[in-house]
Short mmCIF file of C-alpha atoms in Angstrom, two decimals:
data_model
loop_
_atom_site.label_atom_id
_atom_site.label_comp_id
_atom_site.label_asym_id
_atom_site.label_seq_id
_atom_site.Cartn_x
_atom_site.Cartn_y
_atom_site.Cartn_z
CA UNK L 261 7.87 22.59 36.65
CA UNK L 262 7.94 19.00 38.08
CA UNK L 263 8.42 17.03 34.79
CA UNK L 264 7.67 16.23 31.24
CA UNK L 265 5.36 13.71 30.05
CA UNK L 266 6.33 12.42 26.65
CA UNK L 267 3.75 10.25 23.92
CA UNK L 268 4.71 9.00 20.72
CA UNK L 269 1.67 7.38 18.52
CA UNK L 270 2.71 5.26 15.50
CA UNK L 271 -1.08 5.05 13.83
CA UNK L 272 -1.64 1.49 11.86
CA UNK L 273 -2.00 2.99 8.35
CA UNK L 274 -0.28 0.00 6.55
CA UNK L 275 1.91 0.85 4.06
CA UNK L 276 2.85 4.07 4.68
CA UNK L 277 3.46 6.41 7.79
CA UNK L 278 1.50 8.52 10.28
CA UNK L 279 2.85 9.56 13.12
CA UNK L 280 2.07 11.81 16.13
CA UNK L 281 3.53 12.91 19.34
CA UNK L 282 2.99 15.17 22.01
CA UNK L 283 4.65 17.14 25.13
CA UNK L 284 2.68 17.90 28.26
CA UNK L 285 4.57 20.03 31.50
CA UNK L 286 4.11 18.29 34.31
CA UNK L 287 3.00 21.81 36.10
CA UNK L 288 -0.68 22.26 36.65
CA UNK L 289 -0.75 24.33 33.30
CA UNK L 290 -2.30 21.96 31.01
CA UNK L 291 0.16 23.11 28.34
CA UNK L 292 0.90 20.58 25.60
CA UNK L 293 2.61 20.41 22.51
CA UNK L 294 1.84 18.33 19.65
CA UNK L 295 3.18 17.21 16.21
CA UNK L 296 2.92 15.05 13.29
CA UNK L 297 5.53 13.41 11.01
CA UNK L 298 3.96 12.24 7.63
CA UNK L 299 0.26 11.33 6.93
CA UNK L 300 -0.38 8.90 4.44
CA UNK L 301 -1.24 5.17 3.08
CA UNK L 302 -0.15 3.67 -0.23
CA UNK L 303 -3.46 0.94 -0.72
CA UNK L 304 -7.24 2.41 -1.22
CA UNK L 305 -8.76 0.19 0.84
CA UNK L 306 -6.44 1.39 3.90
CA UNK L 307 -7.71 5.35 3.29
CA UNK L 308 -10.57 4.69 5.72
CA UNK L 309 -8.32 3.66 8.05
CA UNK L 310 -6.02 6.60 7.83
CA UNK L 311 -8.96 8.53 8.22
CA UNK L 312 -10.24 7.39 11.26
CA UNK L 313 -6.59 7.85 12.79
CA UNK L 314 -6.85 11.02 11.96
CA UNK L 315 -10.10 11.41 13.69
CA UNK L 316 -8.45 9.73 16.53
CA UNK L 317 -5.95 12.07 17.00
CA UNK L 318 -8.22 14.78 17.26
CA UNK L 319 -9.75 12.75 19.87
CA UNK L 320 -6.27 12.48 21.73
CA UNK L 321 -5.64 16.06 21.28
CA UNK L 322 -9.48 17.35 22.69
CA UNK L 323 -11.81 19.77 22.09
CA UNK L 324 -11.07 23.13 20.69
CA UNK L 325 -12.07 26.95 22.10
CA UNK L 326 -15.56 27.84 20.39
CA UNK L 327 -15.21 28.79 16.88
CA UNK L 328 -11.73 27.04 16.39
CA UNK L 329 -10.08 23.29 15.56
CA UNK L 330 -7.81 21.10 17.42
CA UNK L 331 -3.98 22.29 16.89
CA UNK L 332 -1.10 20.36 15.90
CA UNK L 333 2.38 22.88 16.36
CA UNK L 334 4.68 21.01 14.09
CA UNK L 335 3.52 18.95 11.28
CA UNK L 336 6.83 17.33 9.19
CA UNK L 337 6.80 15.92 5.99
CA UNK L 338 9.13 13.50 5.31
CA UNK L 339 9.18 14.19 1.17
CA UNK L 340 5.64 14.11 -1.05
CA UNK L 341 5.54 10.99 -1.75
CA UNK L 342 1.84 9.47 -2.06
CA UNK L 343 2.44 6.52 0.60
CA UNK L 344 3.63 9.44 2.91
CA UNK L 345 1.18 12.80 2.48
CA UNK L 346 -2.61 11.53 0.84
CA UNK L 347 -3.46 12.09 4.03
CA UNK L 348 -1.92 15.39 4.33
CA UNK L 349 -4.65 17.83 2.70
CA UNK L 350 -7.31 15.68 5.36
CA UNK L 351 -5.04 16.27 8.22
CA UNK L 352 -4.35 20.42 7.54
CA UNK L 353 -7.90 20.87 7.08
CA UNK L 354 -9.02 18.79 10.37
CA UNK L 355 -6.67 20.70 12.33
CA UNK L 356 -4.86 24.29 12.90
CA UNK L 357 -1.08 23.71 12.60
CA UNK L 358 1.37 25.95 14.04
CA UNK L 359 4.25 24.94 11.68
CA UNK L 360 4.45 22.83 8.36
CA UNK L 361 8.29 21.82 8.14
CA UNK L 362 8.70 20.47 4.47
CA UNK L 363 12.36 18.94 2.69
CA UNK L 364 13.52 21.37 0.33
CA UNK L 365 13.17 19.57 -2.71
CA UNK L 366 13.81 21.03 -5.99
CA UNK L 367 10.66 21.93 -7.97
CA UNK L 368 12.04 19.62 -11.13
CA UNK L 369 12.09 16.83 -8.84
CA UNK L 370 8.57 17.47 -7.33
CA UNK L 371 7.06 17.26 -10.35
CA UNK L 372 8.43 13.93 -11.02
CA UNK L 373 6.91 13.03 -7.75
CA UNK L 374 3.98 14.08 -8.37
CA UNK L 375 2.86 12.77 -11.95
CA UNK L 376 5.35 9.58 -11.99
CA UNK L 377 2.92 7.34 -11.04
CA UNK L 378 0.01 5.66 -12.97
CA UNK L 379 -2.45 8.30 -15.00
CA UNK L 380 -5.42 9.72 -13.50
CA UNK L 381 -8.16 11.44 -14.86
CA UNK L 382 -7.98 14.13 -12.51
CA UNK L 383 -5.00 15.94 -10.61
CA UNK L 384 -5.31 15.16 -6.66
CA UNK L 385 -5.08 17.85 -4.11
CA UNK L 386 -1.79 16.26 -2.76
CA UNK L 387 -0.24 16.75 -6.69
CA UNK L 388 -1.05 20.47 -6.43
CA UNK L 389 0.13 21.24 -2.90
CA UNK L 390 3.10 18.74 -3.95
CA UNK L 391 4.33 21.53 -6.77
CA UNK L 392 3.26 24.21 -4.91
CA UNK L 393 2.78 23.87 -0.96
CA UNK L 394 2.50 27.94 -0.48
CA UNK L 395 -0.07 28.60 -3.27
CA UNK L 396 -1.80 25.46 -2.50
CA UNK L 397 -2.27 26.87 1.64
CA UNK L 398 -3.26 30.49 0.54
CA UNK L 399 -6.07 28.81 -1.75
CA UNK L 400 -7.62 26.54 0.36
CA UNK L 401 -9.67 28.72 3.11
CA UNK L 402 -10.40 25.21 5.12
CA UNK L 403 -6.30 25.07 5.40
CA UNK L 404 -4.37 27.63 8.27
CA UNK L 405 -1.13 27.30 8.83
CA UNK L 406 1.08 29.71 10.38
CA UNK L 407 4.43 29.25 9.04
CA UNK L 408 5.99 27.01 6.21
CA UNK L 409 9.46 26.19 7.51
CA UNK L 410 11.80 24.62 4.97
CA UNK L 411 14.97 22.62 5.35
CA UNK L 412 17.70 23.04 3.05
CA UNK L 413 20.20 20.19 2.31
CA UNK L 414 22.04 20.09 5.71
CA UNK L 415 25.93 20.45 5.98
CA UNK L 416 28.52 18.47 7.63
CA UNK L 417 27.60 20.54 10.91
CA UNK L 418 24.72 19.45 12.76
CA UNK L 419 23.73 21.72 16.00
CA UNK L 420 25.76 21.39 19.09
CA UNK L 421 24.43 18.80 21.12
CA UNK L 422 25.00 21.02 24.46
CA UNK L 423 22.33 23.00 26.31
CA UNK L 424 22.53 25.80 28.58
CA UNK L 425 19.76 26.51 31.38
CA UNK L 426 16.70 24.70 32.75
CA UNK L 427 13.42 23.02 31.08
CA UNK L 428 11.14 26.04 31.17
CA UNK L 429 7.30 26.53 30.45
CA UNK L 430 6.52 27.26 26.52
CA UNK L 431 4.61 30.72 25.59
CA UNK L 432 2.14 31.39 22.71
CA UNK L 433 5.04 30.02 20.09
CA UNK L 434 6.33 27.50 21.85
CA UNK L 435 9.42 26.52 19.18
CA UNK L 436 12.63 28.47 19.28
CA UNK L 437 14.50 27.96 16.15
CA UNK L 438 18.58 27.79 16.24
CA UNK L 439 20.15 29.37 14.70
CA UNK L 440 17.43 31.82 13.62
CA UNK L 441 16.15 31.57 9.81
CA UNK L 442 17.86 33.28 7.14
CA UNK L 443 16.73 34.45 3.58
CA UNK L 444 17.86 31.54 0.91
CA UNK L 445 20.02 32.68 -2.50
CA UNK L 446 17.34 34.60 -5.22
CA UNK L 447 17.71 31.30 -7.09
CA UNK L 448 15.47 29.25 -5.23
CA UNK L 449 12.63 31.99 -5.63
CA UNK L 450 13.20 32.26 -9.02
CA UNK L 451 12.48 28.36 -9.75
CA UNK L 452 10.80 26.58 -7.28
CA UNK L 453 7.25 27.80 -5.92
CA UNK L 454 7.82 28.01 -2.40
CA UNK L 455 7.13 31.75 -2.17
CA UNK L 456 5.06 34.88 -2.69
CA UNK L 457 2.00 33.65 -2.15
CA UNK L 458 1.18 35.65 1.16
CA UNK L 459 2.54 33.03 3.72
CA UNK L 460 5.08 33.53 5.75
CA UNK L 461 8.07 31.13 5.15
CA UNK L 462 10.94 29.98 7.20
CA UNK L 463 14.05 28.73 5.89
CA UNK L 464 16.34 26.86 8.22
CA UNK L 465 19.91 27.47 8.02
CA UNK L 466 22.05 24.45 8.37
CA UNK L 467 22.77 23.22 11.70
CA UNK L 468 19.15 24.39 13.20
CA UNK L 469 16.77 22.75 15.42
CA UNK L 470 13.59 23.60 17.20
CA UNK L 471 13.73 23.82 20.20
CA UNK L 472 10.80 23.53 22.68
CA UNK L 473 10.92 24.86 26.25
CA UNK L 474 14.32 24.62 26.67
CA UNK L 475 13.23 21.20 27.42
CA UNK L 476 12.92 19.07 23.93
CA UNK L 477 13.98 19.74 20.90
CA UNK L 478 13.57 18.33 17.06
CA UNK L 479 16.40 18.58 14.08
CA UNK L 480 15.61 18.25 10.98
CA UNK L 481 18.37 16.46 8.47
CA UNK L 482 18.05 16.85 4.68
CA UNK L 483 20.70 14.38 3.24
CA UNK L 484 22.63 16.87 0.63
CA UNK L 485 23.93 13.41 -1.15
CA UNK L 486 20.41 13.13 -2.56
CA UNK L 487 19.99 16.51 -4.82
CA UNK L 488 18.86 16.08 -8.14
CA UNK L 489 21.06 18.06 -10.24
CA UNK L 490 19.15 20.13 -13.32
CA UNK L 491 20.30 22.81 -15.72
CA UNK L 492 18.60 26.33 -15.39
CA UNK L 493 17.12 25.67 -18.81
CA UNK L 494 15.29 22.56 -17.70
CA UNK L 495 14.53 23.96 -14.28
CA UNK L 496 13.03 27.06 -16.01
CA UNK L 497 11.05 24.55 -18.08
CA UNK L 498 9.53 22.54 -15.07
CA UNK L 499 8.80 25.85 -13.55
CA UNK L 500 6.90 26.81 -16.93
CA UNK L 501 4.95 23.68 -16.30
CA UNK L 502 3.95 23.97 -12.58
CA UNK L 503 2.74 27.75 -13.20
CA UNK L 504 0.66 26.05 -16.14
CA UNK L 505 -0.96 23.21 -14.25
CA UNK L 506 -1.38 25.14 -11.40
CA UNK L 507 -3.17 28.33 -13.17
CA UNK L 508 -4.93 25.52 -15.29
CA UNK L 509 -9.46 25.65 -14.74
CA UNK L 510 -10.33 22.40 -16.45
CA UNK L 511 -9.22 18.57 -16.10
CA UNK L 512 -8.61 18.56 -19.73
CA UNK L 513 -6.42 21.49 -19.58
CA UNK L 514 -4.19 19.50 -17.16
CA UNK L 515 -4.08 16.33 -18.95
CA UNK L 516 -2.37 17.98 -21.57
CA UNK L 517 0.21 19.64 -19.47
CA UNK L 518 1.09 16.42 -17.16
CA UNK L 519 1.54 14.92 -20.61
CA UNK L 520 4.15 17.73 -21.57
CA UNK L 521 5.65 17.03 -18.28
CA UNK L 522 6.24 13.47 -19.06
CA UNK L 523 7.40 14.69 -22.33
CA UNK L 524 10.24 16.54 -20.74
CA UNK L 525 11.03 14.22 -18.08
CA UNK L 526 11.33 11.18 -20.65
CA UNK L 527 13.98 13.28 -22.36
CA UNK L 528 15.96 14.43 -18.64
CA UNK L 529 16.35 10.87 -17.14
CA UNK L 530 13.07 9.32 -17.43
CA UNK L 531 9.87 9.78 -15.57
CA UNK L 532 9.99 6.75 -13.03
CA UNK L 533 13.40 7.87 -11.83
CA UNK L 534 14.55 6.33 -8.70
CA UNK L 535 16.03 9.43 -7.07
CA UNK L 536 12.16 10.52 -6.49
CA UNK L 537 12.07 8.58 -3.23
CA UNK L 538 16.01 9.71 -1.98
CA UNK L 539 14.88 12.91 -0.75
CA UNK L 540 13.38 12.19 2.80
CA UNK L 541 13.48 14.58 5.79
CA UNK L 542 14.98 12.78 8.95
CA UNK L 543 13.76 13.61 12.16
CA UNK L 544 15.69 13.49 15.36
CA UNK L 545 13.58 14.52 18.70
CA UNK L 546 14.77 13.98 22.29
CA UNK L 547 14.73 15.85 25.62
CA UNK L 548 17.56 18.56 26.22
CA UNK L 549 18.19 18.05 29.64
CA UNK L 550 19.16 14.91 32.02
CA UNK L 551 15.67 13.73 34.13
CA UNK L 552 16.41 13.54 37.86
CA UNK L 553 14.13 10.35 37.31
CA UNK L 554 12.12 8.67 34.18
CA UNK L 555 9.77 5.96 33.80
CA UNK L 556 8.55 4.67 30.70
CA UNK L 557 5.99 2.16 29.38
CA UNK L 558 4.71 0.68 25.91
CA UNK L 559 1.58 0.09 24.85
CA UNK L 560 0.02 -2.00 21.96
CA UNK L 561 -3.45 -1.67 21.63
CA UNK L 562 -4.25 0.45 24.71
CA UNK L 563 -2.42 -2.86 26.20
CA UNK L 564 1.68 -3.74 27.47
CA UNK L 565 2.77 -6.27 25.08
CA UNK L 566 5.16 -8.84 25.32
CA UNK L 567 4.69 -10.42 22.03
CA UNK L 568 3.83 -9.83 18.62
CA UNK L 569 3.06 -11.67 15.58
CA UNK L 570 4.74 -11.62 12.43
CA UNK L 571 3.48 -13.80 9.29
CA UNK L 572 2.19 -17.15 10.90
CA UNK L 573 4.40 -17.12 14.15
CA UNK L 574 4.84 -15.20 17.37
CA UNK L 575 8.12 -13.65 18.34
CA UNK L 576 9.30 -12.38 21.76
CA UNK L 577 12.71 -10.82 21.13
CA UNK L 578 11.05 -7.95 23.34
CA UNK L 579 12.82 -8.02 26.99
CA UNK L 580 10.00 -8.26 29.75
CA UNK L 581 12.32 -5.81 31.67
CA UNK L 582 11.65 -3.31 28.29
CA UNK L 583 8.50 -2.78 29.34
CA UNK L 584 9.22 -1.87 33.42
CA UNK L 585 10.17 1.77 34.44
CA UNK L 586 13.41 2.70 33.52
CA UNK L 587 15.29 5.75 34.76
CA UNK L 588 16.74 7.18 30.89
CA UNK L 589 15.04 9.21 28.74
CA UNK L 590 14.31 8.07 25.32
CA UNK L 591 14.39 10.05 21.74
CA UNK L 592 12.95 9.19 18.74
CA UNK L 593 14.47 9.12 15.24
CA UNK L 594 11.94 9.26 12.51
CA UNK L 595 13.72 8.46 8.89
CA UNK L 596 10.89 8.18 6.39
CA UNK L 597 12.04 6.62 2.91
CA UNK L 598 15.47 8.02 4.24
CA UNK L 599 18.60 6.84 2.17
CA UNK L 600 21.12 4.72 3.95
CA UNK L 601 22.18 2.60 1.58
CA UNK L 602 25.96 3.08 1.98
CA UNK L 603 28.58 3.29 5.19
CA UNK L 604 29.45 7.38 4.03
CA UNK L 605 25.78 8.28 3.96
CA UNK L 606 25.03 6.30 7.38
CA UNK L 607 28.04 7.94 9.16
CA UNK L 608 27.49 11.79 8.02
CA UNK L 609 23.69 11.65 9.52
CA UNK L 610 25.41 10.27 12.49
CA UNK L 611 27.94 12.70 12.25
CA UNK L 612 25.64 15.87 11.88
CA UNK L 613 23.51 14.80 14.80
CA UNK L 614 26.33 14.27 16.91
CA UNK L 615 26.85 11.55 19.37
CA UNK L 616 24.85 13.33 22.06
CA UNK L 617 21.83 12.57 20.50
CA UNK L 618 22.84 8.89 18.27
CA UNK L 619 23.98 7.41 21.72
CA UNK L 620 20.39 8.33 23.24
CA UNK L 621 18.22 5.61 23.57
CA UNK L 622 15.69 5.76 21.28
CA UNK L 623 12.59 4.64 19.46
CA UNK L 624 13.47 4.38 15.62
CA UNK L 625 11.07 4.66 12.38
CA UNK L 626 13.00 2.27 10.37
CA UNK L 627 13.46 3.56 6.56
CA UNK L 628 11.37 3.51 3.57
CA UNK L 629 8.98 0.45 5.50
CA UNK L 630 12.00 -2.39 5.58
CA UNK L 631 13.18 -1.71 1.52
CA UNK L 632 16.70 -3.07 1.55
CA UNK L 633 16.67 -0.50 -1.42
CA UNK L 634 17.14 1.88 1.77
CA UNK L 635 19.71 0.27 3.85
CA UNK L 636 22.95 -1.71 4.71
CA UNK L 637 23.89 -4.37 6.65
CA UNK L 638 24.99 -2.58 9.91
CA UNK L 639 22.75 -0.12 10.25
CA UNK L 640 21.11 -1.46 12.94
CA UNK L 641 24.08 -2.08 14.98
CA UNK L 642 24.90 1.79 14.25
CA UNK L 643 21.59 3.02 15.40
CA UNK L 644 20.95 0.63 18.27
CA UNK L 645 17.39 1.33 18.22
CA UNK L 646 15.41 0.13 21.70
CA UNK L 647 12.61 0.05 19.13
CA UNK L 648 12.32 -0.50 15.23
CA UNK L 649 8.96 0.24 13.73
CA UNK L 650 8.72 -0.78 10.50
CA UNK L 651 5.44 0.78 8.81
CA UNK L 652 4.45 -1.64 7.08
CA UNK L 653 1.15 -3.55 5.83
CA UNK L 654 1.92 -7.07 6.80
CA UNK L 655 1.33 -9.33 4.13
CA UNK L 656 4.86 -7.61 2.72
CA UNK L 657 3.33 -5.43 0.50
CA UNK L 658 6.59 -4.98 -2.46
CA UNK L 659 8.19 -7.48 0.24
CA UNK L 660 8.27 -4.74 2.92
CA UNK L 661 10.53 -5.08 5.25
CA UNK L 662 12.91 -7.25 3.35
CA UNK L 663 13.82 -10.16 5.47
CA UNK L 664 17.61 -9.39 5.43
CA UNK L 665 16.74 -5.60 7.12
CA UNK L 666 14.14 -7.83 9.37
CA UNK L 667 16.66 -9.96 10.37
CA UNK L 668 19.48 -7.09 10.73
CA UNK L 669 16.90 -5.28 13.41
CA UNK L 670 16.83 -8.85 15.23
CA UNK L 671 16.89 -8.08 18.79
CA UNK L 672 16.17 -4.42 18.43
CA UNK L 673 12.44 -4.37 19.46
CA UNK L 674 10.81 -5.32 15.92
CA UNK L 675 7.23 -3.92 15.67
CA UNK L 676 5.36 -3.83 12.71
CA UNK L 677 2.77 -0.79 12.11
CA UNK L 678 0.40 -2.37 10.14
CA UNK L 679 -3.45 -1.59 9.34
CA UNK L 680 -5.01 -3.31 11.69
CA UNK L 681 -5.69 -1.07 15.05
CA UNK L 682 -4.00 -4.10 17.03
CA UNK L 683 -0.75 -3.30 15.46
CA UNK L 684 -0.82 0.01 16.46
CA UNK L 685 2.61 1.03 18.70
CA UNK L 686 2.53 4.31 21.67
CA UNK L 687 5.34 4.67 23.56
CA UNK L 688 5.10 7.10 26.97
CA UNK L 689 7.48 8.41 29.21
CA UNK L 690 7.35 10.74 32.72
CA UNK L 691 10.92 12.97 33.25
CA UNK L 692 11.57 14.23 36.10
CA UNK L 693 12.67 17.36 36.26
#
């Protein structure tokens, strides 16, 4: 194998996130490997946008064998927010998808996700597969998946940050999991709807990653600071619920039971809780091995840029020389609506991906679009990202980013993902191998 070429895609969707990525061996194989992280938009009028993204990617990825659809391997999901999965149900019936790797997230607390919002008259395809992602999967014949893989809360031991042997070529299943899955406590499958519906599900013991090839690899982090707490009385109640709505063969039949989840919720801590965005799956994915050589080049547009614009005025706090070959490899950290609101949280997702992988350069998705709900002063000084993408619609939709976590990425290669296709962001690299 000669090398590894290396795309990421940040796909203007405004508010919200949609990201994809993919692997090719440099080897005359035409082998690649592709993923997703999150696939969604928070305003209406930015849907057909998403959309044709979407449609783009399949266009990116190419044509299918006769009688099949484009395949993603990994598709992440960052937590169930709207914002982050509307687009979800589109994207897993566009595509086959080798993995779906999903937050564990208490079933008490995706319900409040899923009906804290504004009423509808209907329940939405992403509220189903929200409160149950399994029995949503086996239901929908457009939908095939071939594993659910779900992240518990991670430790205070991330995976070692060595690796032993050479890049290699990638068979059938191209992601090694370590340290293998392992059968969670009876407790989870007694509340929370993430099994027995015919799928076959992964859970990830703490201190795994996926590993590609020998050659890249991606690890999950599930903050454990940000689990909801519920009694078994309450949590038997939600589950009561879920079966309910899900079982449920009329709209008006679900009305009523979304109102008797409010019900409940108004008495537990209140149905617009803020811990329903503190659950987000962090994303760390780099190369495992040192490349003999590396280039790497960025691309706005299908075009280098050395500016962009930003609310009435142009800013150039890019280097020119960011955008010439460089011999280092680059990672990327995806973060979501991650939590880093305080120094202890900041330092123990440092801490559990190890300084291996934190002193990579690398391309970061900065947290929850710019909220300084999300973040402290510092943490981009701790990250030292080459790149900050904020996803973002740029008129500073619920003032997204916030100019004191603008201003704190100052000199860290500010992009904003908007929804126009100018403001899109791809970022490729060649390692040598």
């Amino acid at each position: 194998m000669n090398g590894l070429n290396v795309l990421y895609s940040f796909h203007p969707v405004g508010q919200g996130v949609f990201s994809s990525g993919m692997l090719e061996l440099d080897d005359g194989s035409n082998k690649r490997f592709w993923w997703v992280y999150d696939c969604g938009t928070h305003l209406a009028r930015h849907r057909v946008r998403r959309d044709d993204e979407i449609e783009n990617l399949g266009t990116m990825i190419g044509a299918a064998p006769a009688g099949r659809r484009p395949r993603i391997d990994v598709v992440f999901i960052s937590h169930f927010d709207k914002d982050h999965v509307n687009g979800l149900i589109k994207l897993l019936e566009r595509f086959e998808v080798g993995r779906l790797v999903i937050p564990f997230i208490p079933l008490h607390e995706r319900l409040l996700i899923a009906f804290s919002g504004k009423s509808l008259k209907r329940t939405l395809p992403w509220q189903l597969f929200t409160i149950g992602p399994s029995r949503y999967i086996q239901g929908n014949d457009k939908i095939q998946i071939d594993r659910l893989t779900v992240v518990l809360p991670s430790g205070t031991n991330g995976p070692s940050d060595k690796n032993d042997g050479d890049p290699e070529p990638w068979g059938d299943d191209p992601v090694d999991i370590v340290a293998p899955p392992f059968e969670p406590p009876e407790e989870i499958h007694m509340f929370d709807n993430l099994s027995g519906a015919g799928i076959q599900i992964e859970w990830l013991p703490q201190g795994a990653s996926l590993k590609v090839g020998n050659a890249w690899e991606f690890v999950p982090y599930n903050d454990p600071a940000t689990v909801v707490r519920a009694t078994t009385k309450f949590r038997q109640s939600a589950k009561d619920l879920a079966d309910q709505i899900i079982n449920a063969t009329c709209e008006a039949t679900r009305e009523a039971i979304k109102a008797a989840i409010v019900d409940l919720y108004g008495i537990q801590h209140g149905i617009r809780a803020p811990e329903k965005n503190l659950i987000s799956l962090f994303v760390y994915a780099g190369p495992l091995f040192k490349p003999k050589s590396a280039s790497l080049a960025c691309y706005v547009n299908d075009s280098y840029s050395r500016w962009f614009w930003r609310r009435g005025e142009y800013y150039s706090d890019w280097l020119s020389d960011n955008l010439e070959p460089k011999e280092i490899a680059h990672a990327i950290l995806y973060t979501g609506d991650g939590f880093l609101k305080t120094a202890r949280q900041l330092s123990h997702m440092l801490n559990y991906f190890g300084s291996g992988r934190t002193q990579q350069p690398k391309v970061v998705q900065v947290m929850h679009h710019g909220s300084k709900s999300s973040w402290h002063r510092g943490v981009a000084n701790a990250l030292e990202p080459e790149y900050s993408i904020f996803c973002a619609y740029e008129h500073g939709l619920y003032f997204h980013p916030h100019i004191d976590v603008w201003e704190d990425f100052r000199g860290y290669g500010r992009w904003i993902c908007g929804a126009d296709v100018t403001e899109g962001f791809q970022f490729y690299q060649r390692l040598g191998i």
